[in-house]
Amino acid sequence: MPWNFGDILDAVEPVLPQDHPAFIHGERIITLGEARAATNNLARALIARGARPRDKIAIYMRNRPEYLMSVAAGWKARLTHVNVNYRYTPEEVWYIFDNSDAQTVVYASEFRDAIEQIRPRLPKVKTWVEVSNDGQVADFAERFEDLAAEGDGSPLGIERSGEDEFFIYTGGTTGMPKGVMWTHHDLREITLAAARKMGSVPETLEALAEHVKAVGPQGRVLPAPPLMHGTGLLTGMNAMLGGGTVITLEGVKFEAEELLAAIDRNQPDTLVIVGDSFATPILNALNAHPGRWDVSSVKMIVSSGVMWSYEVKQGMLEHMPQAVLSDAFSSSEALGMGVSLMAKGMEVQTAKFMLGERCKVFDEQDRPVEPGSGVPGIVAIGPPNPLGYYKDEEKTARTFRTIGGVRYSIPGDWCVVEPDGSLTLLGRGSACINTAGEKVFPEEVEEALKTHPSVEDALVIGLPDEKWGQAVTGVVRLAEGAALDEEALRAHVRKTLAGYKTPKRIVIADRNLRAANGKADYPAARASVEAQLA
């Protein structure tokens, strides 16, 4: 049967205890019954204001219950979710709204100034919904709370489709962010495929409702990374679809001590992080304050998107010996490429994964790579896969290719296939920098640096960094007579790009940054940085 997330919520919500917590955010608790009524009302209100099936609903806020409630309302109204990176500059946010053809925007009041700057250039957006902490909203917007309370909270009773779409905008490795287009049915099937390995699963809405009624709500999950990124979003969604509890942090930036206090207070069974950029500060806090927080409830720690090193995993298991660590090798356009599981007493090599069942590894001639051959190959994952990238046929054709009659998603990850069939990642074939889970396109930062009058040329690389995974680092050739003012250059970049794209360090090149043909020489740039910052 075709799966639709709105239909799943309609089937699951009525059979669960209505006083069970759906969302916990600091001291706030929103019950399943309250969330059910609010999301039904919001969905009906958006339709009444002109939203039609397949229209886009863009969500622009930090982690809070209203993010996933907006997602749920969108599903119920048959709208297509669009995630918006709240770290973006107003111009970058405008690009997402414009490129996605957003019809509805739900945003937090802290971003009202950014919205006011770009709203005149967004004629396609017909409905603005503001999530406000003080009850005040912009004169062009409506209060989230008002729409969520408008109605009797009953289900919409509309027919939906497994072909309804769900977008995940990803920074990608080239150019501006692109919307990865999934159907509800295909996303659901990927989740069910993993569950089927452990036994039978409900295959119809009726069977799902009976199962959920019998076993009760799913567990508690705490997604530490932003919900506007795939790792946090997809894990939060899965909890919501099973009637579980989603716990979100209140801080405007990640703080390990806040996270550990939330675990102590709310006792989640699943913790979601993004590699060492989250795990290292968590481990440092646990080491500094042993026994301060009760973390015994955590049975599973899930990570995806950034390297999670063996040493850090081992350290975390010293404090949470009951936990299983699930290190997923995935991207927004290629879910389920591989996984690395580790428990107390196990040794697992960093960046080594067991290949997923839908995966193959091909060489540059599209021939399968033999295990143990030592030949580098590119990872490809078979269906179900996204429809492509929204409004980008060229990038779709480049990433989603048919080999041997099978359509694969090939996002660009290179690896070596070991004799036992596992794979060791070598990295992306491009120069894309992954910093704390954010993807940074070097050329974008280079262009920003080169607009400063003191800079003649610039290259940007990612250096290994304990906190960030990779630190954005600039190498510049100065204009004649100019002196390096690192802080001034960083401030200059920050005027036009999101803060996380700003180089952590900038050095003067001590060698040529270009090859004879004028192309960027990234190995030379890296050598220059390493020689100076060693």
PDB file of C-alpha atoms in Angstrom, residues 211-376:
ATOM      1  CA  HIS A 211       0.186  -2.545  16.648  1.00  0.00           C
ATOM      2  CA  VAL A 212       0.638   0.910  18.182  1.00  0.00           C
ATOM      3  CA  LYS A 213      -2.445   0.444  20.364  1.00  0.00           C
ATOM      4  CA  ALA A 214      -1.030  -2.840  21.652  1.00  0.00           C
ATOM      5  CA  VAL A 215       2.581  -1.761  22.308  1.00  0.00           C
ATOM      6  CA  GLY A 216       1.947   1.873  23.254  1.00  0.00           C
ATOM      7  CA  PRO A 217       3.891   5.033  22.328  1.00  0.00           C
ATOM      8  CA  GLN A 218       7.376   4.843  20.873  1.00  0.00           C
ATOM      9  CA  GLY A 219      10.259   5.874  23.154  1.00  0.00           C
ATOM     10  CA  ARG A 220      11.818   9.251  23.863  1.00  0.00           C
ATOM     11  CA  VAL A 221      14.324  10.762  21.448  1.00  0.00           C
ATOM     12  CA  LEU A 222      16.541  13.811  21.975  1.00  0.00           C
ATOM     13  CA  PRO A 223      17.807  15.230  18.654  1.00  0.00           C
ATOM     14  CA  ALA A 224      20.739  17.509  19.542  1.00  0.00           C
ATOM     15  CA  PRO A 225      21.458  18.754  15.989  1.00  0.00           C
ATOM     16  CA  PRO A 226      19.135  21.226  14.264  1.00  0.00           C
ATOM     17  CA  LEU A 227      15.807  19.889  13.029  1.00  0.00           C
ATOM     18  CA  MET A 228      16.428  21.901   9.863  1.00  0.00           C
ATOM     19  CA  HIS A 229      19.109  19.336   8.933  1.00  0.00           C
ATOM     20  CA  GLY A 230      18.377  15.791   7.806  1.00  0.00           C
ATOM     21  CA  THR A 231      19.842  13.926  10.800  1.00  0.00           C
ATOM     22  CA  GLY A 232      17.781  15.723  13.429  1.00  0.00           C
ATOM     23  CA  LEU A 233      14.714  16.040  11.223  1.00  0.00           C
ATOM     24  CA  LEU A 234      14.383  12.412  10.130  1.00  0.00           C
ATOM     25  CA  THR A 235      14.926  10.990  13.620  1.00  0.00           C
ATOM     26  CA  GLY A 236      12.440  13.456  15.086  1.00  0.00           C
ATOM     27  CA  MET A 237       9.921  12.564  12.380  1.00  0.00           C
ATOM     28  CA  ASN A 238      10.234   8.846  13.048  1.00  0.00           C
ATOM     29  CA  ALA A 239       9.561   9.382  16.754  1.00  0.00           C
ATOM     30  CA  MET A 240       6.526  11.530  15.938  1.00  0.00           C
ATOM     31  CA  LEU A 241       5.133   8.923  13.519  1.00  0.00           C
ATOM     32  CA  GLY A 242       5.325   6.284  16.261  1.00  0.00           C
ATOM     33  CA  GLY A 243       3.644   8.442  18.887  1.00  0.00           C
ATOM     34  CA  GLY A 244       6.917   8.906  20.753  1.00  0.00           C
ATOM     35  CA  THR A 245       8.267  11.910  22.625  1.00  0.00           C
ATOM     36  CA  VAL A 246      10.640  14.413  21.006  1.00  0.00           C
ATOM     37  CA  ILE A 247      12.816  16.369  23.445  1.00  0.00           C
ATOM     38  CA  THR A 248      14.408  19.583  22.162  1.00  0.00           C
ATOM     39  CA  LEU A 249      17.010  21.884  23.703  1.00  0.00           C
ATOM     40  CA  GLU A 250      16.285  25.554  24.371  1.00  0.00           C
ATOM     41  CA  GLY A 251      19.769  27.017  23.805  1.00  0.00           C
ATOM     42  CA  VAL A 252      20.541  29.071  20.712  1.00  0.00           C
ATOM     43  CA  LYS A 253      23.724  27.055  20.267  1.00  0.00           C
ATOM     44  CA  PHE A 254      24.750  23.562  21.299  1.00  0.00           C
ATOM     45  CA  GLU A 255      26.003  23.274  24.865  1.00  0.00           C
ATOM     46  CA  ALA A 256      27.005  19.835  26.127  1.00  0.00           C
ATOM     47  CA  GLU A 257      25.996  20.613  29.704  1.00  0.00           C
ATOM     48  CA  GLU A 258      22.497  21.671  28.634  1.00  0.00           C
ATOM     49  CA  LEU A 259      22.153  18.415  26.706  1.00  0.00           C
ATOM     50  CA  LEU A 260      23.313  16.289  29.635  1.00  0.00           C
ATOM     51  CA  ALA A 261      20.979  18.116  32.010  1.00  0.00           C
ATOM     52  CA  ALA A 262      18.085  17.439  29.606  1.00  0.00           C
ATOM     53  CA  ILE A 263      19.010  13.740  29.530  1.00  0.00           C
ATOM     54  CA  ASP A 264      19.143  13.671  33.335  1.00  0.00           C
ATOM     55  CA  ARG A 265      15.748  15.413  33.621  1.00  0.00           C
ATOM     56  CA  ASN A 266      13.800  13.740  30.777  1.00  0.00           C
ATOM     57  CA  GLN A 267      15.445  10.288  30.459  1.00  0.00           C
ATOM     58  CA  PRO A 268      15.427   9.735  26.677  1.00  0.00           C
ATOM     59  CA  ASP A 269      16.287   6.278  25.361  1.00  0.00           C
ATOM     60  CA  THR A 270      17.727   7.624  22.073  1.00  0.00           C
ATOM     61  CA  LEU A 271      20.217  10.465  21.657  1.00  0.00           C
ATOM     62  CA  VAL A 272      20.916  11.916  18.207  1.00  0.00           C
ATOM     63  CA  ILE A 273      24.207  13.707  17.468  1.00  0.00           C
ATOM     64  CA  VAL A 274      26.429  14.619  14.514  1.00  0.00           C
ATOM     65  CA  GLY A 275      29.789  12.920  14.927  1.00  0.00           C
ATOM     66  CA  ASP A 276      32.725  14.262  16.894  1.00  0.00           C
ATOM     67  CA  SER A 277      31.520  17.867  16.637  1.00  0.00           C
ATOM     68  CA  PHE A 278      28.822  16.924  19.172  1.00  0.00           C
ATOM     69  CA  ALA A 279      30.348  13.854  20.789  1.00  0.00           C
ATOM     70  CA  THR A 280      33.663  15.456  21.796  1.00  0.00           C
ATOM     71  CA  PRO A 281      32.156  18.266  23.922  1.00  0.00           C
ATOM     72  CA  ILE A 282      29.734  15.753  25.460  1.00  0.00           C
ATOM     73  CA  LEU A 283      32.635  13.475  26.369  1.00  0.00           C
ATOM     74  CA  ASN A 284      34.670  16.395  27.730  1.00  0.00           C
ATOM     75  CA  ALA A 285      31.774  17.420  29.993  1.00  0.00           C
ATOM     76  CA  LEU A 286      31.272  13.851  31.231  1.00  0.00           C
ATOM     77  CA  ASN A 287      34.986  13.519  31.953  1.00  0.00           C
ATOM     78  CA  ALA A 288      35.062  16.847  33.792  1.00  0.00           C
ATOM     79  CA  HIS A 289      31.994  16.033  35.927  1.00  0.00           C
ATOM     80  CA  PRO A 290      31.769  12.232  36.352  1.00  0.00           C
ATOM     81  CA  GLY A 291      28.500  11.153  37.926  1.00  0.00           C
ATOM     82  CA  ARG A 292      26.922  14.621  37.756  1.00  0.00           C
ATOM     83  CA  TRP A 293      24.213  13.551  35.299  1.00  0.00           C
ATOM     84  CA  ASP A 294      22.152  10.361  35.139  1.00  0.00           C
ATOM     85  CA  VAL A 295      22.620   9.146  31.558  1.00  0.00           C
ATOM     86  CA  SER A 296      21.602   5.540  32.201  1.00  0.00           C
ATOM     87  CA  SER A 297      18.377   5.907  30.183  1.00  0.00           C
ATOM     88  CA  VAL A 298      20.267   6.261  26.875  1.00  0.00           C
ATOM     89  CA  LYS A 299      20.178   2.915  25.065  1.00  0.00           C
ATOM     90  CA  MET A 300      21.043   4.156  21.573  1.00  0.00           C
ATOM     91  CA  ILE A 301      23.176   7.028  20.258  1.00  0.00           C
ATOM     92  CA  VAL A 302      22.624   7.762  16.578  1.00  0.00           C
ATOM     93  CA  SER A 303      24.991   9.844  14.459  1.00  0.00           C
ATOM     94  CA  SER A 304      25.234  10.758  10.791  1.00  0.00           C
ATOM     95  CA  GLY A 305      26.926  13.353   8.634  1.00  0.00           C
ATOM     96  CA  VAL A 306      30.330  13.836  10.291  1.00  0.00           C
ATOM     97  CA  MET A 307      33.179  11.516  11.260  1.00  0.00           C
ATOM     98  CA  TRP A 308      32.732   9.929  14.700  1.00  0.00           C
ATOM     99  CA  SER A 309      36.127   8.682  15.792  1.00  0.00           C
ATOM    100  CA  TYR A 310      36.755   5.407  17.580  1.00  0.00           C
ATOM    101  CA  GLU A 311      38.505   7.071  20.519  1.00  0.00           C
ATOM    102  CA  VAL A 312      35.542   9.363  21.202  1.00  0.00           C
ATOM    103  CA  LYS A 313      33.082   6.482  20.857  1.00  0.00           C
ATOM    104  CA  GLN A 314      35.135   4.459  23.308  1.00  0.00           C
ATOM    105  CA  GLY A 315      35.152   7.355  25.771  1.00  0.00           C
ATOM    106  CA  MET A 316      31.391   7.805  25.582  1.00  0.00           C
ATOM    107  CA  LEU A 317      30.836   4.106  26.270  1.00  0.00           C
ATOM    108  CA  GLU A 318      32.841   4.445  29.471  1.00  0.00           C
ATOM    109  CA  HIS A 319      30.115   6.760  30.731  1.00  0.00           C
ATOM    110  CA  MET A 320      27.190   5.009  28.979  1.00  0.00           C
ATOM    111  CA  PRO A 321      28.168   1.318  28.896  1.00  0.00           C
ATOM    112  CA  GLN A 322      24.538   0.322  28.277  1.00  0.00           C
ATOM    113  CA  ALA A 323      24.345   2.198  24.970  1.00  0.00           C
ATOM    114  CA  VAL A 324      24.737   0.985  21.392  1.00  0.00           C
ATOM    115  CA  LEU A 325      26.367   3.519  19.067  1.00  0.00           C
ATOM    116  CA  SER A 326      24.915   3.643  15.545  1.00  0.00           C
ATOM    117  CA  ASP A 327      27.129   5.598  13.151  1.00  0.00           C
ATOM    118  CA  ALA A 328      25.184   5.980   9.887  1.00  0.00           C
ATOM    119  CA  PHE A 329      26.747   6.611   6.501  1.00  0.00           C
ATOM    120  CA  SER A 330      24.030   8.606   4.738  1.00  0.00           C
ATOM    121  CA  SER A 331      23.216  11.857   3.025  1.00  0.00           C
ATOM    122  CA  SER A 332      19.952  13.616   2.196  1.00  0.00           C
ATOM    123  CA  GLU A 333      19.951  12.108  -1.297  1.00  0.00           C
ATOM    124  CA  ALA A 334      21.306   8.676  -0.287  1.00  0.00           C
ATOM    125  CA  LEU A 335      19.814   7.251   2.905  1.00  0.00           C
ATOM    126  CA  GLY A 336      21.153   3.947   4.197  1.00  0.00           C
ATOM    127  CA  MET A 337      24.507   3.637   2.428  1.00  0.00           C
ATOM    128  CA  GLY A 338      26.079   1.944   5.435  1.00  0.00           C
ATOM    129  CA  VAL A 339      26.241   1.705   9.202  1.00  0.00           C
ATOM    130  CA  SER A 340      28.840   1.088  11.889  1.00  0.00           C
ATOM    131  CA  LEU A 341      27.584  -0.322  15.201  1.00  0.00           C
ATOM    132  CA  MET A 342      29.644  -0.288  18.364  1.00  0.00           C
ATOM    133  CA  ALA A 343      28.973  -1.384  21.939  1.00  0.00           C
ATOM    134  CA  LYS A 344      31.085  -1.617  25.075  1.00  0.00           C
ATOM    135  CA  GLY A 345      34.082  -3.896  24.517  1.00  0.00           C
ATOM    136  CA  MET A 346      33.932  -3.726  20.709  1.00  0.00           C
ATOM    137  CA  GLU A 347      36.604  -2.263  18.451  1.00  0.00           C
ATOM    138  CA  VAL A 348      35.422  -0.529  15.296  1.00  0.00           C
ATOM    139  CA  GLN A 349      37.753   1.343  12.973  1.00  0.00           C
ATOM    140  CA  THR A 350      36.948   5.014  12.350  1.00  0.00           C
ATOM    141  CA  ALA A 351      35.195   5.617   8.994  1.00  0.00           C
ATOM    142  CA  LYS A 352      34.654   1.881   8.435  1.00  0.00           C
ATOM    143  CA  PHE A 353      31.081   0.854   7.604  1.00  0.00           C
ATOM    144  CA  MET A 354      29.164  -2.259   6.662  1.00  0.00           C
ATOM    145  CA  LEU A 355      27.709  -1.675   3.220  1.00  0.00           C
ATOM    146  CA  GLY A 356      23.908  -1.379   3.061  1.00  0.00           C
ATOM    147  CA  GLU A 357      21.951  -3.970   1.074  1.00  0.00           C
ATOM    148  CA  ARG A 358      20.971  -1.426  -1.588  1.00  0.00           C
ATOM    149  CA  CYS A 359      24.581  -0.281  -2.100  1.00  0.00           C
ATOM    150  CA  LYS A 360      27.234  -1.048  -4.642  1.00  0.00           C
ATOM    151  CA  VAL A 361      30.681   0.434  -5.225  1.00  0.00           C
ATOM    152  CA  PHE A 362      31.736   1.272  -8.791  1.00  0.00           C
ATOM    153  CA  ASP A 363      35.034   2.378 -10.286  1.00  0.00           C
ATOM    154  CA  GLU A 364      35.355   5.301 -12.690  1.00  0.00           C
ATOM    155  CA  GLN A 365      34.242   3.081 -15.581  1.00  0.00           C
ATOM    156  CA  ASP A 366      31.050   2.040 -13.699  1.00  0.00           C
ATOM    157  CA  ARG A 367      32.442  -1.453 -13.060  1.00  0.00           C
ATOM    158  CA  PRO A 368      31.789  -3.078  -9.655  1.00  0.00           C
ATOM    159  CA  VAL A 369      34.778  -2.857  -7.317  1.00  0.00           C
ATOM    160  CA  GLU A 370      35.887  -6.231  -5.994  1.00  0.00           C
ATOM    161  CA  PRO A 371      36.292  -6.534  -2.205  1.00  0.00           C
ATOM    162  CA  GLY A 372      39.941  -6.517  -1.200  1.00  0.00           C
ATOM    163  CA  SER A 373      41.114  -5.233  -4.581  1.00  0.00           C
ATOM    164  CA  GLY A 374      42.349  -1.946  -3.125  1.00  0.00           C
ATOM    165  CA  VAL A 375      40.759  -0.107  -6.049  1.00  0.00           C
ATOM    166  CA  PRO A 376      39.066   3.132  -4.917  1.00  0.00           C
TER     167      PRO A 376
END
